Structures are given as structure tokens and as C-alpha cells.
CSV table of C-alpha atoms in Angstrom, one decimal:
chain,number,residue,atom,x,y,z
G,450,LYS,CA,-4.6,17.3,0.1
G,451,GLN,CA,-6.0,13.4,-0.9
G,452,GLU,CA,-8.5,11.5,1.3
G,453,VAL,CA,-9.7,8.5,1.2
G,454,THR,CA,-12.6,6.4,3.1
G,455,GLN,CA,-13.6,4.0,3.3
G,456,ILE,CA,-17.2,1.9,3.8
G,457,PRO,CA,-17.8,-0.1,5.4
G,458,ALA,CA,-14.8,-1.0,8.6
G,459,ALA,CA,-15.6,-3.7,8.8
G,460,LEU,CA,-18.5,-6.2,6.8
G,461,SER,CA,-19.3,-10.3,7.9
G,462,VAL,CA,-21.4,-12.3,5.1
G,463,PRO,CA,-22.9,-16.4,4.3
G,464,GLU,CA,-20.8,-17.5,1.9
G,465,GLY,CA,-22.2,-17.3,-1.4
G,466,GLU,CA,-23.2,-13.6,-1.5
G,467,ASN,CA,-22.4,-10.7,-4.2
G,468,LEU,CA,-20.8,-7.8,-2.0
G,469,VAL,CA,-19.7,-4.2,-2.6
G,470,LEU,CA,-17.5,-2.6,-1.0
G,471,ASN,CA,-17.2,1.0,-0.7
G,472,CYS,CA,-14.3,3.9,-1.9
G,473,SER,CA,-14.0,7.5,-1.8
G,474,PHE,CA,-11.9,10.4,-2.7
G,475,THR,CA,-12.1,14.2,-2.2
G,476,ASP,CA,-9.9,14.5,-4.8
G,477,SER,CA,-10.9,13.8,-9.0
G,478,ALA,CA,-7.2,14.6,-10.5
G,479,ILE,CA,-6.3,11.1,-9.9
G,480,TYR,CA,-4.2,9.5,-12.2
G,481,ASN,CA,-4.9,5.6,-11.2
G,482,LEU,CA,-7.5,3.4,-8.5
G,483,GLN,CA,-5.3,0.5,-7.8
G,484,TRP,CA,-7.4,-2.4,-5.3
G,485,PHE,CA,-5.8,-4.5,-2.7
G,486,ARG,CA,-5.9,-7.2,-0.5
G,487,GLN,CA,-4.2,-7.8,2.6
G,488,ASP,CA,-4.7,-11.4,4.2
G,489,PRO,CA,-3.1,-11.0,8.2
G,490,GLY,CA,0.6,-11.2,8.7
G,491,LYS,CA,1.0,-10.1,4.7
G,492,GLY,CA,1.9,-7.7,2.8
G,493,LEU,CA,-0.3,-6.2,0.0
G,494,THR,CA,-1.9,-8.3,-3.2
G,495,SER,CA,-2.6,-6.6,-6.3
G,496,LEU,CA,-6.2,-7.2,-7.4
G,497,LEU,CA,-7.1,-4.3,-10.2
G,498,LEU,CA,-6.3,-1.2,-11.4
G,499,ILE,CA,-8.0,1.1,-13.0
G,500,GLN,CA,-6.6,4.1,-15.2
G,501,SER,CA,-8.0,7.6,-14.6
G,502,SER,CA,-9.9,7.3,-17.8
G,503,GLN,CA,-11.3,3.7,-17.3
G,504,ARG,CA,-15.0,3.5,-16.0
G,505,GLU,CA,-14.3,-0.5,-14.6
G,506,GLN,CA,-12.0,-3.3,-14.5
G,507,THR,CA,-13.2,-6.8,-14.2
G,508,SER,CA,-10.9,-9.6,-13.0
G,509,GLY,CA,-13.2,-13.2,-12.0
G,510,ARG,CA,-15.7,-13.1,-9.3
G,511,LEU,CA,-14.3,-8.9,-8.8
G,512,ASN,CA,-15.8,-6.0,-10.7
G,513,ALA,CA,-14.3,-2.5,-9.5
G,514,SER,CA,-15.5,0.5,-11.2
G,515,LEU,CA,-14.4,4.8,-11.1
G,516,ASP,CA,-16.8,7.4,-11.0
G,517,LYS,CA,-14.1,10.3,-10.9
G,518,SER,CA,-16.5,13.0,-11.4
G,519,SER,CA,-18.7,11.8,-7.7
G,520,GLY,CA,-15.0,11.0,-5.8
G,521,ARG,CA,-15.9,7.5,-6.3
G,522,SER,CA,-15.3,4.1,-6.9
G,523,THR,CA,-16.9,0.9,-5.9
G,524,LEU,CA,-14.8,-3.4,-5.6
G,525,TYR,CA,-18.0,-5.8,-6.4
G,526,ILE,CA,-17.1,-9.3,-5.7
G,527,ALA,CA,-19.7,-11.9,-6.6
G,528,ALA,CA,-20.3,-15.3,-4.7
G,529,SER,CA,-18.1,-14.8,-2.3
G,530,GLN,CA,-16.2,-17.7,-0.3
G,531,PRO,CA,-14.9,-18.4,2.7
G,532,GLY,CA,-11.4,-18.0,0.9
G,533,ASP,CA,-12.4,-13.3,-0.1
G,534,SER,CA,-11.5,-13.0,3.9
G,535,ALA,CA,-9.5,-11.0,4.2
G,536,THR,CA,-9.0,-6.3,4.5
G,537,TYR,CA,-8.7,-4.5,1.1
G,538,LEU,CA,-7.7,-1.7,0.3
G,539,CYS,CA,-7.5,1.5,-2.3
G,540,ALA,CA,-5.6,3.1,-3.0
G,541,VAL,CA,-5.9,6.5,-5.6
G,542,ARG,CA,-2.2,8.5,-7.1
G,543,ASP,CA,-3.2,11.4,-7.7
G,544,ASN,CA,-2.1,13.8,-10.3
G,545,TYR,CA,0.2,16.3,-8.6
G,546,GLY,CA,3.3,14.6,-5.7
G,547,GLN,CA,2.1,12.1,-7.5
G,548,ASN,CA,1.6,10.5,-4.7
G,549,PHE,CA,-0.6,7.3,-3.4
G,550,VAL,CA,-2.8,7.6,-0.5
G,551,PHE,CA,-4.7,4.5,0.8
G,552,GLY,CA,-7.6,4.7,2.8
G,553,PRO,CA,-7.9,2.4,6.2
G,554,GLY,CA,-9.3,-0.3,4.6
G,555,THR,CA,-12.4,-2.5,4.4
G,556,ARG,CA,-11.9,-5.7,7.3
G,557,LEU,CA,-14.3,-8.6,5.8
G,558,SER,CA,-15.8,-12.6,6.4
G,559,VAL,CA,-16.6,-14.9,4.4
G,560,LEU,CA,-19.0,-17.2,7.2
G,561,PRO,CA,-18.9,-21.0,5.6
H,1495,GLU,CA,8.7,-13.5,-12.2
H,1496,ALA,CA,9.7,-13.3,-8.3
H,1497,GLY,CA,7.9,-11.0,-6.9
H,1498,VAL,CA,9.7,-7.7,-3.7
H,1499,ALA,CA,11.6,-9.5,-0.9
H,1500,GLN,CA,11.8,-8.2,2.4
H,1501,SER,CA,14.3,-8.5,5.4
H,1502,PRO,CA,13.7,-9.8,7.8
H,1503,ARG,CA,10.6,-10.4,8.4
H,1504,TYR,CA,10.2,-9.0,12.3
H,1505,LYS,CA,12.5,-6.9,15.1
H,1506,ILE,CA,11.9,-6.2,18.4
H,1507,ILE,CA,14.5,-3.3,19.6
H,1508,GLU,CA,14.2,-1.0,22.8
H,1509,LYS,CA,12.9,2.8,22.3
H,1510,ARG,CA,16.7,4.3,21.4
H,1511,GLN,CA,18.5,1.7,19.5
H,1512,SER,CA,18.1,2.2,15.7
H,1513,VAL,CA,17.6,-1.0,12.7
H,1514,ALA,CA,18.1,-1.0,9.4
H,1515,PHE,CA,14.8,-2.4,7.0
H,1516,TRP,CA,16.2,-4.5,3.9
H,1517,CYS,CA,14.2,-5.0,0.0
H,1518,ASN,CA,15.2,-6.2,-3.0
H,1519,PRO,CA,12.7,-5.3,-5.9
H,1520,ILE,CA,11.5,-6.7,-8.7
H,1521,SER,CA,13.4,-7.1,-11.8
H,1522,GLY,CA,13.4,-4.5,-14.7
H,1523,HIS,CA,11.4,-2.0,-11.5
H,1524,ALA,CA,12.4,1.4,-11.9
H,1525,THR,CA,10.1,2.1,-9.2
H,1526,LEU,CA,10.8,2.0,-5.3
H,1527,TYR,CA,8.5,3.2,-2.5
H,1528,TRP,CA,8.6,2.7,1.8
H,1529,TYR,CA,5.6,2.4,3.9
H,1530,GLN,CA,4.9,2.7,7.1
H,1531,GLN,CA,1.4,0.4,8.3
H,1532,ILE,CA,0.6,1.7,11.6
H,1533,LEU,CA,-1.6,-1.2,12.8
H,1534,GLY,CA,-5.4,-0.9,11.5
H,1535,GLN,CA,-4.7,2.0,9.3
H,1536,GLY,CA,-2.9,2.2,5.8
H,1537,PRO,CA,0.3,2.7,4.6
H,1538,LYS,CA,1.1,5.4,4.4
H,1539,LEU,CA,4.1,6.3,1.7
H,1540,LEU,CA,7.5,7.2,3.2
H,1541,ILE,CA,9.4,8.0,0.4
H,1542,GLN,CA,10.2,7.4,-3.3
H,1543,PHE,CA,12.6,5.9,-5.1
H,1544,GLN,CA,12.7,6.3,-9.2
H,1545,ASN,CA,16.3,4.4,-9.8
H,1546,ASN,CA,18.2,5.6,-7.2
H,1547,GLY,CA,16.9,9.5,-7.0
H,1548,VAL,CA,14.4,10.2,-4.3
H,1549,VAL,CA,10.9,11.1,-5.6
H,1550,ASP,CA,9.3,11.9,-2.3
H,1551,ASP,CA,10.4,12.1,1.3
H,1552,SER,CA,7.8,14.0,1.9
H,1553,GLN,CA,6.2,12.0,4.2
H,1554,LEU,CA,9.3,10.5,5.6
H,1555,PRO,CA,10.5,12.0,9.6
H,1556,LYS,CA,14.1,13.1,8.6
H,1557,ASP,CA,15.5,13.5,11.7
H,1558,ARG,CA,15.1,10.0,12.2
H,1559,PHE,CA,14.4,7.8,9.1
H,1560,SER,CA,16.9,7.4,6.5
H,1561,ALA,CA,16.6,5.6,2.9
H,1562,GLU,CA,19.1,5.0,0.7
H,1563,ARG,CA,18.8,3.4,-3.1
H,1564,LEU,CA,22.7,2.2,-4.2
H,1565,LYS,CA,22.7,1.2,-7.8
H,1566,GLY,CA,19.1,1.4,-8.1
H,1567,VAL,CA,18.0,-1.6,-7.1
H,1568,ASP,CA,18.0,-1.9,-3.4
H,1569,SER,CA,17.0,-0.3,-1.2
H,1570,THR,CA,17.9,0.1,2.6
H,1571,LEU,CA,15.3,2.3,5.6
H,1572,LYS,CA,17.2,3.2,9.1
H,1573,ILE,CA,15.6,4.3,12.1
H,1574,GLN,CA,17.8,5.9,14.4
H,1575,PRO,CA,16.5,6.6,17.0
H,1576,ALA,CA,13.5,4.5,17.3
H,1577,LYS,CA,10.7,5.5,19.1
H,1578,LEU,CA,7.3,4.1,20.3
H,1579,GLU,CA,5.2,4.6,18.0
H,1580,ASP,CA,8.1,4.0,14.9
H,1581,SER,CA,6.9,0.3,16.3
H,1582,ALA,CA,3.8,-0.3,12.7
H,1583,VAL,CA,5.2,-2.7,9.9
H,1584,TYR,CA,7.7,-1.9,7.1
H,1585,LEU,CA,6.4,-2.5,2.9
H,1586,CYS,CA,8.8,-2.0,0.4
H,1587,ALA,CA,6.7,-2.0,-3.0
H,1588,SER,CA,8.1,-1.7,-6.6
H,1589,SER,CA,6.5,-0.4,-10.2
H,1590,LEU,CA,7.7,0.2,-13.8
H,1591,VAL,CA,8.3,3.7,-14.7
H,1592,ASP,CA,5.1,6.0,-12.6
H,1593,PRO,CA,2.7,6.6,-12.6
H,1594,TYR,CA,0.7,4.4,-14.7
H,1595,ASN,CA,2.1,0.5,-13.4
H,1596,GLU,CA,0.6,-0.4,-10.6
H,1597,GLN,CA,1.9,-2.0,-7.9
H,1598,PHE,CA,3.9,-4.6,-6.0
H,1599,PHE,CA,4.5,-5.2,-2.0
H,1600,GLY,CA,6.7,-7.3,-0.1
H,1601,PRO,CA,5.8,-9.2,2.1
H,1602,GLY,CA,6.7,-6.3,5.4
H,1603,THR,CA,8.4,-6.2,8.2
H,1604,ARG,CA,7.1,-6.3,10.9
H,1605,LEU,CA,8.8,-3.8,13.6
H,1606,THR,CA,8.2,-3.4,17.3
H,1607,VAL,CA,9.9,-1.0,20.1
H,1608,LEU,CA,9.9,-2.4,23.1
């Protein structure tokens, strides 16, 4: 059964810092991995989708990498801003039931 | 392009009562998902539809939860009777044909069971 973990659970950084969020999964047989952001009381906003054949995806200040063999993905945020404050979740779609399994999220606070 | 719509946004009921949630996916999206998100946790998939057929409902508590997607568009999720532990946010998402496409989420319905 696929399990997804995210470290750290919470992170607080000053504005302008570059930061890395980590996502680990136990079964490397995946179709793809997706990063989301969730603001308090809101739904999820898709940030980046990485297919299993890809190594990384970039969108603006965000860069996500995928290492299937080690069961890891990282989300890199460059020059963080207070508006980046949110919970960041990763989710993995596996090859078997095509189920979509979420991690618990990392709660990010960017201080002005 | 309009996003995924859900209603109501908030619902408060007493235990043993019934409740229903509605979802309208993005136009043209064949796949629809219902998730349950308990406070402090990531969403957990309850049921996945492909058009109006069920693809995966292995984590749906079928003794009290039911869902349907008539005509392959809108969907409703029902809980009857509700328990205290059903208090959560219920999220609906949709995507083009799986499994390669990204999911788009609605704003969710926050359910409180007293």
C-alpha cells in the first residue's frame, strides 16, 4: 500500500529565502506526482504535475523534481514571499489501482 | 474556464441526521473524485467516477456513504446517518481522462457533525 510522507510538517522562513519541501513515497511504481497548495479554508490549487518519465517541472519561482528510484520529490521555492504562505501537499498516483494518495502536507509561513 | 463548483460550502448537522453534497465538474472532464479531508491531514479518496461508472470506491464507508453521478456530469455524495467522526471537508475534483492528467479541485464543503 502506497504511503506518502512530507517533511517538515511546518516551516517558517523570512521573506526572500529559497526553500525546499520534501515528499517521500514508499512504492516507486507511480504514474505521476502532483504538488498542490491549499490556503486556509479553501480547496487545493494545482502547482505542478510530474509524469513518471520526467525528472522535473518548472513554473515561475517553483521547481519540482522527481526521483522515482529513491521515492522522493522536492518542491523548490525561490525568493519566497508572504503570499506563498499556505499548506503544500504532494500526491502520488500509483500504477495499480490508479489511486491518488496524498501526503499530510507542509505548512509554510513566510514572514515579512 | 469555470472551475469545479461545490455546494453547500458549509453544513452543520446533528449526529444520525442525513446530508448531501453536490459537485459540478469542469466541462468536458470525464473523471470525478470525492475526497474527505480531516483537519490536519491530506485528502483521502472516497470514490472515483469515470463518466457515470465507478472506478474505485474501496475507501468509501458503504454502510453510510453513497455517491452517484447521473449522466456523467454532476455528482452527489450522501451520508446517512452521520457520525461525529464524519466532520471534515469534502472535496470534489475532476480531470480529463486518467491517469495522466492533473486534477482540479473545488472549494470543498465543510461538514460539522454535533
